[in-house]
XYZ file of C-alpha atoms in Angstrom:
544
model
C 194.646 107.002 -48.164
C 192.334 104.057 -47.438
C 194.125 101.741 -49.450
C 197.474 102.390 -48.062
C 195.990 101.766 -44.486
C 194.497 98.586 -45.786
C 197.882 97.466 -47.225
C 199.612 98.215 -43.626
C 196.740 96.123 -42.130
C 197.568 93.154 -44.281
C 201.251 93.489 -43.887
C 200.925 93.384 -39.715
C 198.497 90.459 -40.253
C 200.734 88.518 -42.200
C 203.654 89.527 -40.047
C 201.505 88.392 -36.893
C 200.753 84.968 -38.621
C 204.204 84.416 -39.586
C 205.815 84.957 -36.045
C 202.792 83.367 -33.999
C 204.172 79.797 -34.877
C 207.745 81.021 -34.300
C 206.652 82.518 -30.707
C 204.646 79.059 -30.008
C 207.609 77.145 -30.683
C 209.924 79.077 -28.561
C 207.541 78.858 -25.893
C 207.259 75.000 -26.186
C 211.201 74.930 -26.422
C 211.240 77.172 -23.106
C 208.660 74.874 -21.343
C 210.435 71.603 -22.549
C 214.183 72.843 -21.724
C 213.722 75.116 -18.893
C 210.544 74.250 -17.153
C 210.264 70.471 -17.568
C 213.948 69.988 -18.836
C 215.200 68.451 -15.155
C 211.949 65.948 -15.216
C 212.774 64.679 -18.786
C 216.488 64.447 -17.924
C 215.629 62.429 -15.094
C 213.158 60.016 -17.161
C 216.130 59.831 -19.596
C 218.686 58.811 -17.163
C 216.067 56.355 -15.600
C 215.741 54.744 -18.792
C 219.485 54.220 -19.179
C 220.051 53.219 -15.560
C 220.038 49.830 -13.843
C 218.407 50.443 -10.536
C 218.125 48.695 -7.072
C 215.353 50.452 -4.584
C 216.169 50.299 -1.001
C 213.986 48.511 1.381
C 212.209 50.327 3.087
C 212.342 53.149 0.627
C 213.180 55.884 2.672
C 210.682 55.537 5.491
C 210.624 57.639 8.523
C 211.182 56.725 12.042
C 208.731 56.199 14.892
C 210.614 57.835 18.124
C 209.822 58.086 21.695
C 209.516 61.426 23.497
C 213.183 61.870 23.810
C 213.822 60.927 20.059
C 214.779 57.307 20.533
C 213.661 54.992 17.861
C 210.941 52.703 18.858
C 211.680 50.436 16.202
C 215.341 49.543 16.815
C 215.938 50.196 13.092
C 219.444 48.874 11.953
C 221.747 48.975 9.056
C 223.150 46.238 7.131
C 225.471 45.993 4.411
C 224.470 44.590 0.816
C 226.275 43.440 -2.068
C 224.474 44.560 -5.328
C 224.944 43.027 -8.531
C 224.107 44.917 -12.034
C 223.959 41.795 -14.187
C 224.071 43.542 -17.790
C 227.658 45.128 -16.847
C 229.263 42.049 -14.999
C 232.324 40.354 -16.727
C 232.069 36.869 -17.377
C 233.447 35.665 -14.254
C 231.448 37.413 -11.889
C 228.321 36.615 -13.935
C 229.319 33.056 -13.418
C 229.587 33.467 -9.602
C 226.188 35.180 -9.574
C 224.625 32.258 -11.542
C 225.541 29.994 -8.694
C 223.657 31.928 -6.033
C 220.527 33.311 -7.823
C 218.319 32.284 -10.620
C 218.882 35.029 -13.323
C 215.729 35.874 -15.362
C 215.313 38.087 -18.569
C 212.938 40.401 -16.404
C 215.615 40.801 -13.398
C 218.761 42.699 -14.074
C 219.756 43.595 -10.545
C 220.322 41.366 -7.674
C 221.235 42.103 -3.771
C 222.838 39.854 -1.295
C 223.056 40.405 2.404
C 226.083 39.759 4.647
C 224.897 36.312 5.287
C 225.412 35.054 1.866
C 228.380 33.055 0.768
C 228.781 34.790 -2.514
C 230.654 37.622 -0.683
C 233.464 34.919 0.006
C 233.516 33.863 -3.568
C 234.050 37.508 -4.732
C 237.141 38.127 -2.896
C 238.673 41.699 -2.377
C 239.111 42.535 -5.986
C 236.919 45.223 -7.423
C 234.595 44.113 -10.001
C 232.596 46.528 -12.517
C 228.943 45.991 -11.801
C 229.357 45.127 -8.092
C 228.943 47.771 -5.413
C 228.426 47.757 -1.827
C 225.697 49.719 -0.294
C 223.736 49.807 3.159
C 220.330 48.887 3.600
C 217.938 49.623 6.566
C 216.319 46.906 8.492
C 213.377 48.706 9.863
C 212.703 46.586 12.809
C 215.572 45.478 15.267
C 215.399 42.746 17.906
C 214.976 45.256 20.501
C 211.832 47.152 19.022
C 209.207 48.591 21.480
C 205.507 49.031 21.614
C 204.509 46.820 18.552
C 200.683 47.453 19.298
C 201.552 51.272 19.008
C 203.807 51.623 16.103
C 202.255 48.723 14.277
C 204.195 46.958 11.403
C 204.853 47.139 7.600
C 205.175 43.718 5.783
C 207.427 43.763 2.972
C 205.834 40.862 1.122
C 202.246 42.238 1.142
C 202.458 45.697 2.065
C 200.166 45.127 4.860
C 200.528 47.429 7.776
C 199.042 48.436 11.345
C 199.098 50.937 14.048
C 201.081 54.259 13.611
C 202.720 52.893 10.301
C 199.138 52.898 8.884
C 197.832 55.947 10.179
C 200.570 57.818 9.296
C 201.713 56.045 6.119
C 201.658 59.129 3.725
C 203.862 61.184 6.378
C 206.263 58.293 6.700
C 206.713 57.658 3.109
C 209.318 59.246 1.251
C 207.363 59.502 -2.014
C 209.909 58.090 -4.701
C 211.888 55.250 -3.687
C 215.548 55.614 -2.481
C 217.768 53.777 -4.924
C 221.245 53.071 -5.972
C 221.732 52.774 -9.779
C 223.992 52.159 -12.292
C 223.926 54.637 -15.405
C 224.898 52.866 -18.603
C 224.922 54.140 -22.196
C 223.177 52.591 -25.128
C 225.723 49.866 -25.190
C 225.414 48.954 -21.641
C 228.648 50.355 -20.591
C 229.084 52.708 -17.272
C 228.612 56.305 -18.518
C 231.958 58.205 -17.488
C 231.300 60.909 -14.835
C 227.931 59.198 -13.791
C 228.629 55.720 -12.978
C 226.925 54.821 -9.895
C 224.468 57.324 -8.101
C 222.631 57.113 -4.944
C 219.276 58.511 -5.556
C 216.727 60.261 -2.982
C 213.358 61.696 -3.122
C 212.716 65.131 -4.671
C 211.476 66.695 -1.655
C 214.630 67.061 0.846
C 212.514 67.318 3.768
C 210.785 63.724 3.311
C 210.355 61.471 4.744
C 208.772 62.760 7.931
C 209.241 61.041 11.288
C 206.987 60.789 14.156
C 207.919 61.935 17.808
C 205.370 59.844 20.026
C 204.630 60.458 23.747
C 206.059 57.147 24.568
C 208.517 56.849 27.456
C 211.052 54.271 26.289
C 212.070 53.252 29.952
C 208.549 53.062 30.938
C 207.326 51.258 28.081
C 210.342 48.657 28.259
C 209.498 48.097 32.134
C 205.855 47.472 31.379
C 206.539 45.089 28.578
C 208.957 43.152 30.894
C 206.545 42.738 33.698
C 203.614 41.782 31.544
C 205.999 39.433 29.403
C 207.418 37.818 32.867
C 203.945 37.305 33.995
C 203.017 35.502 30.699
C 199.323 36.498 31.212
C 196.955 37.885 28.429
C 196.211 41.528 29.233
C 197.133 45.031 28.598
C 198.664 48.202 30.575
C 198.370 51.721 29.964
C 200.477 54.737 31.695
C 199.475 58.122 31.353
C 200.715 61.647 32.490
C 197.653 62.815 34.026
C 198.054 66.755 33.277
C 199.205 66.216 29.738
C 197.146 63.134 28.801
C 200.524 62.044 27.273
C 200.521 58.242 26.866
C 204.027 57.128 28.203
C 203.333 53.350 27.738
C 201.053 51.087 26.363
C 201.376 47.614 26.075
C 199.406 44.342 24.950
C 200.192 41.101 25.831
C 200.680 38.583 24.114
C 202.786 40.754 21.707
C 204.328 40.140 18.420
C 207.652 40.812 16.744
C 207.385 43.480 13.746
C 210.895 42.263 12.616
C 209.503 38.730 11.679
C 206.577 40.127 9.726
C 208.727 42.566 7.982
C 211.400 40.164 7.038
C 208.947 37.441 5.964
C 209.649 35.088 8.652
C 206.210 35.458 9.671
C 203.940 35.531 7.018
C 200.505 35.455 8.920
C 200.010 37.204 11.790
C 198.181 35.757 14.921
C 194.860 37.743 15.690
C 195.468 37.239 19.633
C 198.940 38.555 19.494
C 198.092 41.431 17.386
C 195.014 42.550 19.320
C 195.517 45.768 21.133
C 193.802 45.167 24.285
C 194.506 48.713 25.582
C 191.943 49.914 23.233
C 189.348 46.822 23.137
C 186.248 47.131 25.371
C 185.739 44.838 28.501
C 183.612 44.745 31.289
C 185.405 46.843 33.978
C 183.689 45.198 36.903
C 184.340 47.214 40.332
C 186.476 49.826 38.726
C 183.171 51.375 37.424
C 182.248 52.023 41.078
C 184.360 54.907 40.983
C 181.665 56.810 38.684
C 178.941 55.772 41.070
C 180.866 57.191 43.923
C 181.509 60.582 41.946
C 177.691 60.770 41.276
C 176.935 60.191 45.112
C 179.332 62.940 46.250
C 177.692 65.295 43.799
C 174.272 64.442 45.366
C 175.899 64.778 48.988
C 175.235 61.101 49.665
C 178.526 60.459 51.321
C 177.065 59.702 54.715
C 174.129 57.650 53.627
C 174.629 54.076 54.792
C 173.102 50.380 53.857
C 173.258 47.619 55.683
C 175.003 44.727 53.644
C 173.942 41.181 54.346
C 176.324 39.632 51.657
C 173.701 39.804 49.109
C 170.772 42.014 47.670
C 167.568 40.796 46.406
C 165.938 42.560 43.518
C 162.433 42.656 42.744
C 162.731 40.705 39.281
C 163.969 37.491 41.272
C 167.650 38.584 40.892
C 170.429 38.376 43.559
C 173.735 40.167 43.418
C 176.159 38.908 46.080
C 179.171 40.455 47.202
C 182.341 38.673 46.786
C 182.196 35.334 48.303
C 178.897 36.278 49.897
C 180.869 38.407 52.520
C 178.389 40.590 54.781
C 179.807 44.054 55.295
C 177.152 44.956 57.832
C 176.259 48.707 57.932
C 178.375 50.909 55.594
C 178.617 54.252 54.352
C 179.974 55.656 50.889
C 183.558 55.575 51.763
C 183.505 52.362 53.728
C 181.542 50.583 50.644
C 184.304 51.813 47.984
C 187.110 50.835 50.524
C 185.752 47.144 50.738
C 184.141 47.088 47.069
C 180.667 46.100 48.721
C 178.395 45.074 45.648
C 175.412 45.326 47.779
C 175.799 48.895 48.764
C 176.513 49.966 44.906
C 173.507 47.949 43.798
C 171.319 49.915 46.166
C 173.191 53.376 45.262
C 172.592 52.547 41.792
C 168.723 52.439 42.545
C 168.670 55.531 44.425
C 170.685 57.727 41.775
C 168.619 56.071 39.093
C 169.456 55.168 35.471
C 169.764 58.566 33.930
C 172.382 59.682 36.226
C 174.386 56.416 35.905
C 174.413 57.056 32.200
C 175.211 60.697 32.462
C 177.844 60.514 34.871
C 179.907 57.602 32.882
C 179.355 59.839 29.821
C 180.688 62.789 31.366
C 183.956 60.805 32.210
C 183.895 59.728 28.552
C 183.530 56.220 29.003
C 181.848 54.603 26.065
C 183.423 57.149 23.646
C 186.613 56.805 21.751
C 189.618 59.143 22.812
C 190.815 60.041 19.297
C 194.250 58.460 19.274
C 195.216 57.093 15.804
C 194.975 53.381 16.526
C 191.579 52.323 15.404
C 190.087 52.159 18.999
C 186.738 50.791 20.045
C 184.228 53.025 21.896
C 182.699 50.468 24.420
C 179.332 50.960 25.659
C 177.551 52.865 28.473
C 173.869 51.264 28.583
C 170.887 53.835 28.020
C 167.991 53.709 30.744
C 166.382 52.042 27.906
C 168.678 49.063 27.785
C 168.298 48.580 31.608
C 164.560 47.909 31.928
C 164.880 45.534 34.749
C 166.477 45.995 38.379
C 168.537 43.261 37.386
C 170.064 45.239 34.451
C 170.587 48.398 36.415
C 172.146 46.525 39.176
C 174.787 44.680 37.230
C 175.505 48.051 35.462
C 176.107 49.663 38.814
C 178.961 47.243 39.448
C 180.443 47.383 36.040
C 178.795 44.295 34.526
C 176.033 43.555 32.332
C 176.039 45.893 29.055
C 178.917 48.304 30.613
C 182.145 47.930 28.645
C 185.095 50.311 28.657
C 188.647 50.076 27.355
C 191.660 50.231 29.561
C 192.557 53.679 27.702
C 189.171 55.056 28.822
C 189.597 53.803 32.328
C 193.075 55.494 32.448
C 191.481 58.867 31.258
C 188.802 58.580 33.852
C 191.445 58.219 36.715
C 193.467 61.165 34.936
C 190.323 63.315 35.213
C 190.059 62.539 38.941
C 193.682 63.623 39.647
C 193.245 66.618 37.574
C 190.636 68.167 40.170
C 187.879 67.057 38.103
C 189.014 68.210 34.692
C 189.166 66.243 31.578
C 192.283 65.668 29.494
C 192.195 64.469 26.088
C 194.828 61.217 25.771
C 197.811 62.245 23.311
C 199.803 59.522 21.655
C 201.733 61.561 18.988
C 203.219 64.990 19.833
C 204.806 66.183 16.572
C 205.960 65.158 12.884
C 209.609 66.274 11.785
C 211.256 66.248 8.607
C 214.416 64.687 7.649
C 216.428 67.744 9.079
C 214.508 67.631 12.479
C 212.380 70.443 11.853
C 208.849 70.453 13.184
C 206.323 69.992 10.235
C 203.152 69.603 12.526
C 202.432 69.877 16.123
C 199.826 67.910 18.003
C 198.825 69.987 21.141
C 197.920 69.156 24.535
C 193.982 69.751 24.972
C 191.840 69.780 28.115
C 188.390 69.216 28.419
C 185.436 70.165 30.308
C 185.197 70.142 33.980
C 183.600 66.689 34.600
C 183.229 66.773 38.495
C 183.762 69.744 41.091
C 187.395 69.959 42.504
C 185.806 69.245 46.033
C 184.429 66.059 44.602
C 187.774 65.180 43.075
C 189.531 65.632 46.260
C 187.211 63.584 48.176
C 187.380 60.743 45.614
C 191.320 60.666 45.795
C 191.072 60.441 49.476
C 188.724 57.490 49.088
C 190.832 55.789 46.486
C 193.995 56.117 48.709
C 191.739 54.304 51.536
C 191.402 51.548 48.992
C 195.121 50.905 49.154
C 196.054 51.486 52.335
C 193.230 49.641 54.192
C 190.869 48.096 51.688
C 190.777 45.544 48.648
C 194.138 46.987 47.315
C 196.015 46.892 50.667
C 198.251 44.394 49.626
C 199.906 46.705 47.112
C 200.170 49.520 49.759
C 204.014 50.934 49.787
C 205.071 53.478 52.472
C 207.708 54.830 50.233
C 205.521 56.385 47.650
C 201.777 57.099 46.944
C 199.532 54.406 45.409
C 195.790 54.880 45.266
C 193.300 53.206 42.962
C 190.338 50.667 42.824
C 190.495 47.028 42.089
C 188.135 45.346 39.801
C 186.803 41.876 39.064
C 184.286 41.189 36.189
C 182.639 38.198 35.223
C 182.452 37.291 31.697
C 181.610 34.392 29.444
C 183.895 33.477 26.376
C 182.730 30.443 24.418
C 180.438 29.249 26.984
C 183.037 29.076 29.747
C 182.843 31.547 32.527
C 185.805 33.731 33.225
C 187.045 36.681 35.593
C 188.935 39.665 34.283
C 191.038 41.510 36.782
C 191.690 45.108 36.869
C 193.369 47.724 38.907
C 193.258 51.351 37.900
C 194.998 54.065 39.943
C 197.827 56.534 40.134
C 201.263 56.144 41.828
C 204.326 58.484 42.256
C 207.076 55.912 42.258
C 209.807 58.639 41.318
C 208.091 61.596 42.451
C 205.967 62.154 39.192
C 202.277 61.383 39.129
C 201.490 58.553 36.833
C 197.933 56.912 36.071
C 198.165 53.310 35.557
C 195.574 50.958 34.404
C 196.093 47.156 34.590
C 193.545 44.712 32.676
C 194.196 41.107 32.844
C 192.111 38.914 30.481
C 190.376 36.250 32.228
C 191.173 33.464 29.696
C 194.672 32.820 31.749
C 195.421 31.195 35.028
C 196.151 33.908 37.670
C 199.580 34.736 39.001
C 200.706 32.557 42.015
C 200.301 34.668 45.232
C 203.391 36.154 46.381
C 204.580 35.601 49.814
C 202.625 37.480 52.379
C 200.287 38.833 49.920
C 196.866 37.739 48.400
C 196.525 40.701 45.884
C 194.600 40.186 42.599
C 196.522 39.572 39.625
C 195.956 43.050 38.304
C 197.267 44.497 41.653
C 200.349 42.390 41.621
C 201.235 43.625 37.981
C 200.651 47.117 39.170
C 202.928 46.828 42.097
C 205.614 45.406 39.979
C 205.561 47.947 37.653
C 205.779 50.768 40.046
C 208.267 48.921 42.090
C 210.498 48.866 38.898
C 210.158 52.503 38.302
C 210.663 53.550 41.983
């Protein structure tokens, strides 16, 4: 009995040993034919294809809040030549327009090429017409926001860089000629338009930019021809409706190779670079004073204030304002009062209040912004340091975007809001892939303080340093600012106006910053407004 069992075991083992390789072979065949078959089929076809990759290779769009392209992308016809399957006459025509090389088998020519006239209307094997996208049109908007992609070097910036993976299609979009071993077109396959493996790719970006407002801001800055930046924000949501920096640049020139190297000045996004805010910073001290119930405290301005460390800080043109309280001091932008107020409040309060407004901190938008600086008490050891900081000078630096956020907080009854530049990603069918929600922050100042501050900023425009831009047709409120700076040993003055307006009934926070390296605007008839307030008024008038 035991011998029989042993014999049966040996038979089973031998049978298993015989069938295991068969099963392994069948499994491998299943893997190659069923699971990996399509992939190997593509590889085989690729090896037997002549391919022209479209430029850009299926890259997604960057859209405004209504779905309008900020890039003004356009399509142009191209004539593609697959050299190995051309007849003799066509190959000769090609040789007159392109230098053929052993390592190149596909050539493409745009509508401007004279080769199209030589081809005539007769169909030719190995020559097809296709459409290729020119990523940036002549009317593209917001270049400092969208950024650029440079074909020759693959350099990129802005949202193009921050969302490069999402905007990319993965595998290039191509047009291909499928040929056999003899180099002839395969019947039934012929020419193919190949797309990526993922039908949803590439993704497109929907920004918060409003094309109309963006175009208006760019037009006003361009007409003024002054170096600077403008940010327009919807205060309740934090949505950035416009962000412009001047001088600007043309992404099309970089993309097509007409401009090989970019100019740092033109590509510098001043909206997210830190500068001395000047008297705009007095808004921070005003908020701190209101919280300390100091609105009624007065100080007598003689035109300058002497500090104990032999430092004197004057008012503009040494103008003596006499006895002023907080509201009056903000309205006329009295340096003397705010230097005195900074001493009363103290270094810690100055720093703490400014940081509550998120000055000196990045906002989080995906553009590589700079943080700026709010000096600590240790960085203000002398009264002169504290005095300069109290009027937005010295070591105080903030970006136009941060100042815009500060003003939005004041309008939002003292509650902070996070600036938002991108609202969602969508796939090629328009389905939402990812949403970027609106986020509100902490309560920075009490609503009552916010209301008082808004009332004071209204006075600045109605009867103070911003009175030349007052418009009875719609609300304007805000704070002027002039900041002294030194560049390459030369003293300059930056010009600011940060505030809010309702030119079309919709509250807008607008910050205008003009770099002091340029000459100011010519005064308008009947106005002696600062350069920044003139730009602010021109923007709101155009939006009204």
